[in-house]
Coordinates of C-alpha atoms in Angstrom, one line a residue:
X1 CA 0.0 0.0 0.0
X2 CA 1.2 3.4 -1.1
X3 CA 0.4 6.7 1.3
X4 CA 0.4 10.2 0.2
X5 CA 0.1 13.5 2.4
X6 CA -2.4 15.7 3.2
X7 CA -0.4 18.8 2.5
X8 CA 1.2 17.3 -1.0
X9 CA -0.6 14.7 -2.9
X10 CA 3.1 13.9 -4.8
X11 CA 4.5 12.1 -1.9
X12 CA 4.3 8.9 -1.7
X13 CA 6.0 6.5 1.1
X14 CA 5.0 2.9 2.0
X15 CA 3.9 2.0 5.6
X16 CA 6.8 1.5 7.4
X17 CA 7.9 5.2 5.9
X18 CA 4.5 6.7 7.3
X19 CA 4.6 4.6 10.7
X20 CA 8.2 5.5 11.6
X21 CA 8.2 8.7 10.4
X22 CA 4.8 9.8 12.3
X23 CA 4.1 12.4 9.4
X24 CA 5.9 14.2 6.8
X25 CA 8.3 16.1 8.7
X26 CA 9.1 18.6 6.0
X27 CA 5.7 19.2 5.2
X28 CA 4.1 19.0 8.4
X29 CA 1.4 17.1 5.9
X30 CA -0.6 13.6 7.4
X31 CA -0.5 10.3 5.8
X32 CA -3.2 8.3 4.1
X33 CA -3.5 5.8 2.2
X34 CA -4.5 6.0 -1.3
X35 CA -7.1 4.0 -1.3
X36 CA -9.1 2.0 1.1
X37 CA -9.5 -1.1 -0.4
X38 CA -12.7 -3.0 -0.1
X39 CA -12.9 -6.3 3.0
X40 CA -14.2 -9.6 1.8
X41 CA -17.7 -9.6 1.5
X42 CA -17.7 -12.7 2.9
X43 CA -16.2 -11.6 5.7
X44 CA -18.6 -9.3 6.1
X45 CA -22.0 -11.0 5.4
X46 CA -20.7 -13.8 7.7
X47 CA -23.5 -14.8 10.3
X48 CA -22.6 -15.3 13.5
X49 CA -20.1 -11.9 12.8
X50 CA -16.4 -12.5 12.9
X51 CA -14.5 -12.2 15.9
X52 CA -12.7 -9.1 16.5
X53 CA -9.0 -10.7 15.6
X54 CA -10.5 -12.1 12.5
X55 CA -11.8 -8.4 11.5
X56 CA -8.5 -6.8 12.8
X57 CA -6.3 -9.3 10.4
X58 CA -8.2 -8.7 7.6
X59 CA -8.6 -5.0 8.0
X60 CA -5.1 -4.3 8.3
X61 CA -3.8 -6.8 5.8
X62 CA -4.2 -5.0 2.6
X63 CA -2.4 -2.0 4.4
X64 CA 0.8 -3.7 5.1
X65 CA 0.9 -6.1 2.5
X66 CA 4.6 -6.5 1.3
X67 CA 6.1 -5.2 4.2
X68 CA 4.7 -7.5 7.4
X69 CA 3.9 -11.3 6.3
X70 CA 0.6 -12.7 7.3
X71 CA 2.6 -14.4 10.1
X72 CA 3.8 -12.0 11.4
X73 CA 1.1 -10.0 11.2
X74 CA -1.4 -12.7 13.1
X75 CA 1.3 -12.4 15.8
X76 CA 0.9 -8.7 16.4
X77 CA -2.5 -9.0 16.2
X78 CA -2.4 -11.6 18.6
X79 CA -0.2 -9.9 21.0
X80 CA -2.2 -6.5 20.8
X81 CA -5.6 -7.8 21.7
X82 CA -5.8 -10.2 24.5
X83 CA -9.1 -8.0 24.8
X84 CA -11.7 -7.0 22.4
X85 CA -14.4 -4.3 22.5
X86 CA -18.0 -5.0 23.4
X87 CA -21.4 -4.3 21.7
X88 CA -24.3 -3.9 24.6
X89 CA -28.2 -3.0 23.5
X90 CA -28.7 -0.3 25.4
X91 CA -32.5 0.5 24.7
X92 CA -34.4 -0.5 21.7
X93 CA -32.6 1.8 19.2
X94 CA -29.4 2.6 21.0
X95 CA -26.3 0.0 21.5
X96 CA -23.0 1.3 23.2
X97 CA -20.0 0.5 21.8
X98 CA -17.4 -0.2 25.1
X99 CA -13.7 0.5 24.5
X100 CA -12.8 0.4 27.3
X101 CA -11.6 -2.9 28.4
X102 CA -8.0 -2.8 27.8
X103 CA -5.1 -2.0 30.2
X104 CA -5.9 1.7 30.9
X105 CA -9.7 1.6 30.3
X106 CA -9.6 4.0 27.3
X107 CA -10.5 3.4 23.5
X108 CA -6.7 4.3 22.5
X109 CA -5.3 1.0 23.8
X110 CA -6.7 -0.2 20.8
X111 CA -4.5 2.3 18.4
X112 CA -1.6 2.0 20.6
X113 CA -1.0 -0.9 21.0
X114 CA -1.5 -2.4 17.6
X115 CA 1.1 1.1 16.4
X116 CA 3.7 -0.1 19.1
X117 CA 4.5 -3.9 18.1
X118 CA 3.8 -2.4 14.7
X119 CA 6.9 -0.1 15.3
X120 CA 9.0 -2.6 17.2
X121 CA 8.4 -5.2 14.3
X122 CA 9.9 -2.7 12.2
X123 CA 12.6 -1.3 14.4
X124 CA 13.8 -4.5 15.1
X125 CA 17.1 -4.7 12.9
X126 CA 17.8 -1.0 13.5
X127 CA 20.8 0.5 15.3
X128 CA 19.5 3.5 16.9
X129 CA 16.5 3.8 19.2
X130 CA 13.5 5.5 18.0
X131 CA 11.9 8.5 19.7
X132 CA 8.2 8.8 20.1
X133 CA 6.5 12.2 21.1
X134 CA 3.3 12.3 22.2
X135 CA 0.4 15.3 23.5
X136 CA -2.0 14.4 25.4
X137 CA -5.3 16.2 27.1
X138 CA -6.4 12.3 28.7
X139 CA -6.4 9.2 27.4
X140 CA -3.6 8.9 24.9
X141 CA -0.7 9.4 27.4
X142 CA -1.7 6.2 29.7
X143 CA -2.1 4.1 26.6
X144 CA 1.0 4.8 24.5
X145 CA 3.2 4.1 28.0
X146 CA 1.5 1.1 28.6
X147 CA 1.8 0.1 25.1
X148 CA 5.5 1.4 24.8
X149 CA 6.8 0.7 28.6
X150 CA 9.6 -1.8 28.1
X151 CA 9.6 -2.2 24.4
X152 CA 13.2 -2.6 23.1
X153 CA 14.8 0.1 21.1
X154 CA 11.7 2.5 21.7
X155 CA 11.7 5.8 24.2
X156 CA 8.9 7.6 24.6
X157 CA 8.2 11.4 25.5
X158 CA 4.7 12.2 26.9
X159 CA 3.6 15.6 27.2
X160 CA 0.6 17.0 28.9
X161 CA -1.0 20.0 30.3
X162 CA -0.4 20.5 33.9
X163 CA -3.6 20.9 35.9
X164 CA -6.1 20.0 33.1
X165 CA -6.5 16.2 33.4
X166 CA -8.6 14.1 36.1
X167 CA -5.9 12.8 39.1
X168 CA -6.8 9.7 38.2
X169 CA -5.4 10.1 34.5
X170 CA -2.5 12.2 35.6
X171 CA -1.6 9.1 38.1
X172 CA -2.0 6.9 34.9
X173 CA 0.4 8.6 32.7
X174 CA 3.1 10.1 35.0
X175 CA 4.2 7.1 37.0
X176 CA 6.3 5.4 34.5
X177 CA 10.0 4.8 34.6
X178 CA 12.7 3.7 32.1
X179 CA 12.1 3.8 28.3
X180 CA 9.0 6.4 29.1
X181 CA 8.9 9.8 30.2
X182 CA 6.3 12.2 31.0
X183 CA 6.1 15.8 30.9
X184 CA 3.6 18.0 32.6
X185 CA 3.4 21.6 30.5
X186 CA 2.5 24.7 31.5
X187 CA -0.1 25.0 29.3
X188 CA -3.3 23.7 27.7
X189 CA -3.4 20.6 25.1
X190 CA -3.0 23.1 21.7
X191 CA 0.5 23.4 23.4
X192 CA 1.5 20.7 24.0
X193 CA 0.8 19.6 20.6
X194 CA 2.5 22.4 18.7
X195 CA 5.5 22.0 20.9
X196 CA 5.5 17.8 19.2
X197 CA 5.0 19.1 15.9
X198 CA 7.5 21.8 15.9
X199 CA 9.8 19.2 16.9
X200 CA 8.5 16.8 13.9
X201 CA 9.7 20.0 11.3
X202 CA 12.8 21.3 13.4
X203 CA 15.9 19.7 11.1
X204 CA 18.6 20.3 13.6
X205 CA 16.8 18.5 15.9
X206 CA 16.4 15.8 13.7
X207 CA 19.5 15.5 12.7
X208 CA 20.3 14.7 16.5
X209 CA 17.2 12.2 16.9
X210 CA 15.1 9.8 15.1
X211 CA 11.6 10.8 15.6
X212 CA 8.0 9.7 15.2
X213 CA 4.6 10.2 17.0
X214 CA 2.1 8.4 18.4
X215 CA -1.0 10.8 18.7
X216 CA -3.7 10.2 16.1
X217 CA -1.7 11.7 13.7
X218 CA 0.3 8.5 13.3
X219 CA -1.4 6.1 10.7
X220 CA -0.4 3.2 12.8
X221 CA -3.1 5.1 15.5
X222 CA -5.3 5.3 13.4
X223 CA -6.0 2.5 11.2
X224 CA -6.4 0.0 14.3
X225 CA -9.3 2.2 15.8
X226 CA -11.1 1.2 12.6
X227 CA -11.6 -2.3 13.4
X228 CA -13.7 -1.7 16.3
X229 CA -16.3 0.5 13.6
X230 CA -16.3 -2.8 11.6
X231 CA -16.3 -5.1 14.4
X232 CA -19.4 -3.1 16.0
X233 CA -21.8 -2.5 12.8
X234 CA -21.4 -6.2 12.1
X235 CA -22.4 -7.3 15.6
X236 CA -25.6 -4.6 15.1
X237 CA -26.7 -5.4 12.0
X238 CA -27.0 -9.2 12.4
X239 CA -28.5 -9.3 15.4
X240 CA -30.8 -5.9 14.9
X241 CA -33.7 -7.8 13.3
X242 CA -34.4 -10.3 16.6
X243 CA -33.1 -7.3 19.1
X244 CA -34.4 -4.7 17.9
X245 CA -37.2 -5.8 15.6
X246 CA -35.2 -3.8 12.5
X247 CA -34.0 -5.3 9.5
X248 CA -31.5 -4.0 7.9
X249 CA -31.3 -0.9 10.0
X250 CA -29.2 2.1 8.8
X251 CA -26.4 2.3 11.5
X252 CA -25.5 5.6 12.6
X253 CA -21.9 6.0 14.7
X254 CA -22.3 8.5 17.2
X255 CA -18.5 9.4 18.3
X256 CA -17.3 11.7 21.4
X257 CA -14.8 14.1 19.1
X258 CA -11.7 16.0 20.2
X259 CA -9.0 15.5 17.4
X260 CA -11.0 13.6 15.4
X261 CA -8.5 10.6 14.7
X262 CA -11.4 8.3 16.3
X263 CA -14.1 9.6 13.7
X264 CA -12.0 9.3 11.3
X265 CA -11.1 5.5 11.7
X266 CA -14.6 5.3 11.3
X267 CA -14.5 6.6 7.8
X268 CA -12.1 4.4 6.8
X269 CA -14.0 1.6 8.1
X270 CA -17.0 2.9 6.2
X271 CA -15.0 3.0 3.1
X272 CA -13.9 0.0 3.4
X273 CA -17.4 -2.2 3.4
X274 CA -18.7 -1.8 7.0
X275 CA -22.5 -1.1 7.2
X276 CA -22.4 2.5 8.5
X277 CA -25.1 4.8 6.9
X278 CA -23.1 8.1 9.0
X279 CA -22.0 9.8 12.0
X280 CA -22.6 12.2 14.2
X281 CA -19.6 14.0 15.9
X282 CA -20.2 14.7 19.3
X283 CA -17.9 18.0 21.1
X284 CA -18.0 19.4 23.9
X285 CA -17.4 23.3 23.8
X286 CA -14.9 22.7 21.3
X287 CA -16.7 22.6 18.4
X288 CA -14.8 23.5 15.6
X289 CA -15.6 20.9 13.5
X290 CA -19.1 21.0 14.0
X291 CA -18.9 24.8 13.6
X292 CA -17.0 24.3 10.2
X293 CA -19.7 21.2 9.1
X294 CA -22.6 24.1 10.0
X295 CA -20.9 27.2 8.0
X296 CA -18.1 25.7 5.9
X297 CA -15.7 28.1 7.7
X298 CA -12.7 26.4 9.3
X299 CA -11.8 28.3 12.4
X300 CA -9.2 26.6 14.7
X301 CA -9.0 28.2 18.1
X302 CA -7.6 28.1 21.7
X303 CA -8.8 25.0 23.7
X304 CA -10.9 25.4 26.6
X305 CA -11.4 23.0 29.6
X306 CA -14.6 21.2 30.1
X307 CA -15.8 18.0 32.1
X308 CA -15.0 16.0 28.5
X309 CA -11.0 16.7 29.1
X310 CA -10.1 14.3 26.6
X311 CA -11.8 16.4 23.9
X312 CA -10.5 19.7 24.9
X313 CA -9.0 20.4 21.2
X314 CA -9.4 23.6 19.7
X315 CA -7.6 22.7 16.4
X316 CA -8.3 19.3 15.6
X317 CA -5.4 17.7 13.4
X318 CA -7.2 15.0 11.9
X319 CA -9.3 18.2 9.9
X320 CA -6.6 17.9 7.8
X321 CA -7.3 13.4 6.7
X322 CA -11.3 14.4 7.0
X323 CA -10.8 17.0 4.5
X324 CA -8.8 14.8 2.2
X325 CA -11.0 12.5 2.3
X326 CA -14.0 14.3 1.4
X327 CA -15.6 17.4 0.1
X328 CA -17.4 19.8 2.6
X329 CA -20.9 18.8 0.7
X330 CA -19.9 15.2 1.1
X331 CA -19.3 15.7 5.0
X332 CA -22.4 17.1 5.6
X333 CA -24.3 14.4 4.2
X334 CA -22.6 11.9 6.5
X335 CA -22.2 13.8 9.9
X336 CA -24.8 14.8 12.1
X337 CA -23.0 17.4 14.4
X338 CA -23.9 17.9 18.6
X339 CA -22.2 19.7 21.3
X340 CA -22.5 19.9 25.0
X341 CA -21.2 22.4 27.7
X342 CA -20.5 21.3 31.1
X343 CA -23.9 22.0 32.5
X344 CA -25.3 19.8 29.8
X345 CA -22.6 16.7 29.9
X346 CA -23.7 16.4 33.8
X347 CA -27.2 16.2 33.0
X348 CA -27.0 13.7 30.2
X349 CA -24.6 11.4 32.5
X350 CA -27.5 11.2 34.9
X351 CA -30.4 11.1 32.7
X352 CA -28.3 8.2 31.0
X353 CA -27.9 6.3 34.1
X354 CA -32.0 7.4 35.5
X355 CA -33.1 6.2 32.3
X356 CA -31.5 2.9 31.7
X357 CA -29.4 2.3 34.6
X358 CA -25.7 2.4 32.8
X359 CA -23.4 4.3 33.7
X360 CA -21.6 6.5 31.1
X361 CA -18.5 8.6 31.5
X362 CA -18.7 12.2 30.5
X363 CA -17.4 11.7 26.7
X364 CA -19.9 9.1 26.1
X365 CA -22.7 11.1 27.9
X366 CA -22.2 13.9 25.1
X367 CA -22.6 10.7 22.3
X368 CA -25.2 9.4 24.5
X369 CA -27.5 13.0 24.6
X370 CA -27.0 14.0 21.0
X371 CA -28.0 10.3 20.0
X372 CA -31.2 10.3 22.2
X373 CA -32.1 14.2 21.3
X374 CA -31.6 13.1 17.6
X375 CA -34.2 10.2 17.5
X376 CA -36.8 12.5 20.1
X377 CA -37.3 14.7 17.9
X378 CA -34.4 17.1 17.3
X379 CA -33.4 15.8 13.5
X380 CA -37.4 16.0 12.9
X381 CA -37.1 19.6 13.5
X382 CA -34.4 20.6 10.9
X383 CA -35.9 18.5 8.8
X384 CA -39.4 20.6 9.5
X385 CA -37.1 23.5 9.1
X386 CA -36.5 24.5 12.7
X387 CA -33.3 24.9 14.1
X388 CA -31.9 25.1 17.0
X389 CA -29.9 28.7 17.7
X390 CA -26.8 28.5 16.8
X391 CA -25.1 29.6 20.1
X392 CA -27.1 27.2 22.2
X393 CA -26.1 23.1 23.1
X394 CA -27.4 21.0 21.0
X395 CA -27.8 19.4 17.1
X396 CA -25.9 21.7 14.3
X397 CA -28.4 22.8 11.9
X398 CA -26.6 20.1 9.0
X399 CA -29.3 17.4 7.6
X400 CA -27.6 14.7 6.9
X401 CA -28.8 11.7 4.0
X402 CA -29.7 9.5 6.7
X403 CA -32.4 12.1 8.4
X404 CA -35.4 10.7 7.3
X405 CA -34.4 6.9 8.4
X406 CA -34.3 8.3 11.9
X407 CA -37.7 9.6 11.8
X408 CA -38.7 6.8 10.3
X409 CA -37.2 4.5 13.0
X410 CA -35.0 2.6 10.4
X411 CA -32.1 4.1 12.4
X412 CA -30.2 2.4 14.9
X413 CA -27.6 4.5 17.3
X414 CA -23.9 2.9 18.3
X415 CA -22.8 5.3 20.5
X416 CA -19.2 5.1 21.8
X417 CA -18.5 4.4 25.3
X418 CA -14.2 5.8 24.6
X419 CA -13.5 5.5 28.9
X420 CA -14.0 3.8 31.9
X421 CA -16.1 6.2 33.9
X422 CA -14.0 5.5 37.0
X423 CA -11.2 8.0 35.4
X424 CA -14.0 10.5 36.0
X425 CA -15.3 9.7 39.6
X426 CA -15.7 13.0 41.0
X427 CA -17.6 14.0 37.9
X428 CA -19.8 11.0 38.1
X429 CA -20.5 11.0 41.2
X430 CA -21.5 14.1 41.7
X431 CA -24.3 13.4 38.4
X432 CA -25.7 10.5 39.9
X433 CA -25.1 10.0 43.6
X434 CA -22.6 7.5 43.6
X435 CA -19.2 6.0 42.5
X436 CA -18.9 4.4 39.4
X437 CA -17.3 1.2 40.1
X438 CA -13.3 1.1 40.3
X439 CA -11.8 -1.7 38.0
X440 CA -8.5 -3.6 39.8
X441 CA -6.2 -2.3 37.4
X442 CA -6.9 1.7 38.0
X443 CA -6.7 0.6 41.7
X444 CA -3.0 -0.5 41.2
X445 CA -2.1 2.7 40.0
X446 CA -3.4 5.0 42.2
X447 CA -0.4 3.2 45.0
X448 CA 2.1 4.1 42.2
X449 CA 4.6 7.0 42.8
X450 CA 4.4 10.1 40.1
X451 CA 7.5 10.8 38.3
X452 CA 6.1 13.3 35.8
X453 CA 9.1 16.8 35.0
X454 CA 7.7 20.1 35.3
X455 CA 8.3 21.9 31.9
X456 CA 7.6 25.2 30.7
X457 CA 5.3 25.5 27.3
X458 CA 8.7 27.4 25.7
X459 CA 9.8 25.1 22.2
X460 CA 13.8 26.2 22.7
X461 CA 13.5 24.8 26.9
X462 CA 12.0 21.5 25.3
X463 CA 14.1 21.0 22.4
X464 CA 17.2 21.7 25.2
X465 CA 15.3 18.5 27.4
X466 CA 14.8 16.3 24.5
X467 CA 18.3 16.8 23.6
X468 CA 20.1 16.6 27.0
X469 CA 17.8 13.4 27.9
X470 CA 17.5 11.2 25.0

């Protein structure tokens, strides 16, 4: 599989170029494939639905053909994924999609794990160690040190912003020793993220160190998190019929969006076969994608701190793969677009949990409302040529193709569950009265000691670090 970059369509690498080299470092560009080849139909019509290895093999295949044998590549599968997501009904037009069963209780341990065998497979004859950066505002931090702590030949750098991540994700990220670092920045999540891609485009620098990333900007990120999409819509559609008394229901994703690598996984597993009629993207305050869906102006902006930490992204990189991808036209008629503030995620976390008794962290409460205000009633209105104001929480006024299914109740809502609500306890609790249960694993690191380095959000002071430390 060849990959080209978002910034200039006349570059073309293979995988391990794309992988090892996070993204083009003299462009600052993104890399996608260019094409998304089709999965076997067989695969997919298969009744019961594959397992989740099976789907993750053949997914992944056609992207590294030529460069990681089928052996090989059933190993790294293997070894990624002694876990595998699961599909729950959650009412009778709602499922949620749980990613949150893997060693940090966050979707990402699906993408980072998969990207860090991925990387030691190909670093394996090489004679320098390879440096991964990597900004956080939650999740991603925990899961790329679990996935990189103690892999040969690998260091990793994580940066996040100091004082704007739950304790509990802090603990998870900053307690690692050896091969992984972690930096706590003076600053919010936009800065911590320049300060990586600076680094990806600064030459001398380079010349010093061999560099890639493991944010969602990395391919290898990215194309695992599309195997869930598949894995999911397969599990919906063949049982939807007995379930849910729907045959062959239009499946709409609704995804909890910061910097929209996770929605985009689901376009390519869209594009690749999967069942998926569309999306909705669901923001907190940060909309800027919805705002650019709603207008087709493309505003980035500075980040600001809500209850849905994880999402806090002003300028969302993946824009860039979205927007490759597709026209603005063609966006609109896949994505329905919903944001929340913080007054509205705690009141959908507790009208989640009155309503049907599951508990739902504070990213999967946005997906959760803007699902269950679509099919009330909220799509019939723009369709009916009300909208709602502009300025006010709520559905974007963007109709998508798959409007009238919903009001037809043809529709069925997979709505991603991308955290264990235990890294949000004090939120949680505070919705619905009490603690969301803790699972053993966060347990063992909250006894762990916190090694995180104070750094200042100042490029030349990090380069100086990264240079004096690596």
């Amino acid at each position: 599989m060849i990959y080209t970059d978002t910034r200039d369509s006349s570059a073309k690498v293979d995988f391990k170029t794309a992988v090892m080299s996070g993204m083009n470092q003299k462009t600052g560009g993104l890399y996608i494939p260019v094409e998304f080849p089709k999965i076997d139909p067989a695969l997919i019509n298969k009744n019961p639905a594959p397992s989740f290895r099976d789907i993750a093999f053949n997914m992944a295949k056609p992207y590294v053909e030529g460069e990681i044998p089928d052996v090989d590549l059933a190993a790294i599968i293997q070894d990624a994924y002694p876990f595998s997501p699961k599909v729950a009904p959650l009412d009778n037009t709602s499922y949620i999609l749980e990613l949150f069963h893997g060693p940090t209780c966050a979707f990402k341990d699906f993408g980072a794990r998969f990207m860090a065998r991925t990387m030691s497979y190909f670093n394996r004859n090489e004679d320098s160690r390879l440096h991964i950066l990597v900004a956080t505002s939650g999740d991603t931090g925990s899961a790329v040190g679990s996935a990189f702590h103690g892999v040969e030949g690998l260091d990793v750098t994580i940066l996040y912003p100091d004082g704007k991540i739950s304790p509990l994700q802090e603990k998870q990220l900053s307690t690692f020793t050896g091969n992984v670092r972690a930096l706590k920045v003076k600053g919010t999540f936009d800065d911590c993220q320049k300060l990586v891609k600076t680094a990806f485009t600064d030459d001398e620098l380079r010349s010093k160190l061999r560099l890639s990333s493991a944010n969602s900007i990395n391919i290898a990120r990215l194309l695992p998190q599309s195997f869930y999409y598949m894995y999911a819509a397969l599990m919906v559609r063949n049982s939807s019929s007995l379930v849910n008394k729907i045959q062959d229901p239009a499946i709409i994703m609704v995804v909890p969006s910061g910097n929209f690598g996770n929605l985009t996984s689901g376009l390519i597993a869209r594009e690749m076969g999967g069942p998926i009629e569309g999306f909705v993207a669901a923001t907190n305050t940060n909309r800027t994608i919805p705002d650019w869906i709603a207008t087709g102006d493309y505003n980035a902006r500075a980040s600001v701190e809500t209850y849905a930490n994880a999402m806090d992204v002003g300028a969302p990189s993946n824009y860039e793969r979205i927007k490759a991808m597709y026209s603005l036209d063609e966006v609109r008629k896949l994505f329905g677009s919903y944001w929340l503030d913080n007054e509205g995620i705690m009141k959908a976390i507790e009208a989640c949990h009155s309503k049907t008794g599951y508990i739902i962290d504070p990213h999967g409460a946005i997906g959760y409302k803007a699902w269950d205000d679509i099919r009330s009633g909220a799509m019939a209105d723009l369709l009916a040529g009300t909208k709602n104001p502009f300025e006010q929480p709520g559905l974007t006024p963007n109709i998508p193709d798959w409007a009238q299914k919903v009001i037809d109740k043809k529709a069925i809502g997979v709505i991603l569950e991308t955290a264990s609500p235990a890294k949000f306890g004090s939120i949680v609790t505070e919705a619905i009265g009490r603690e969301p249960p803790m699972p053993a694993r966060l347990e063992e690191v909250l006894r762990l000691p916190d090694n995180a380095i104070p750094m200042e959000n100042d490029y030349n002071m990090f380069k100086d670090w990264l240079i004096a430390n690596l």
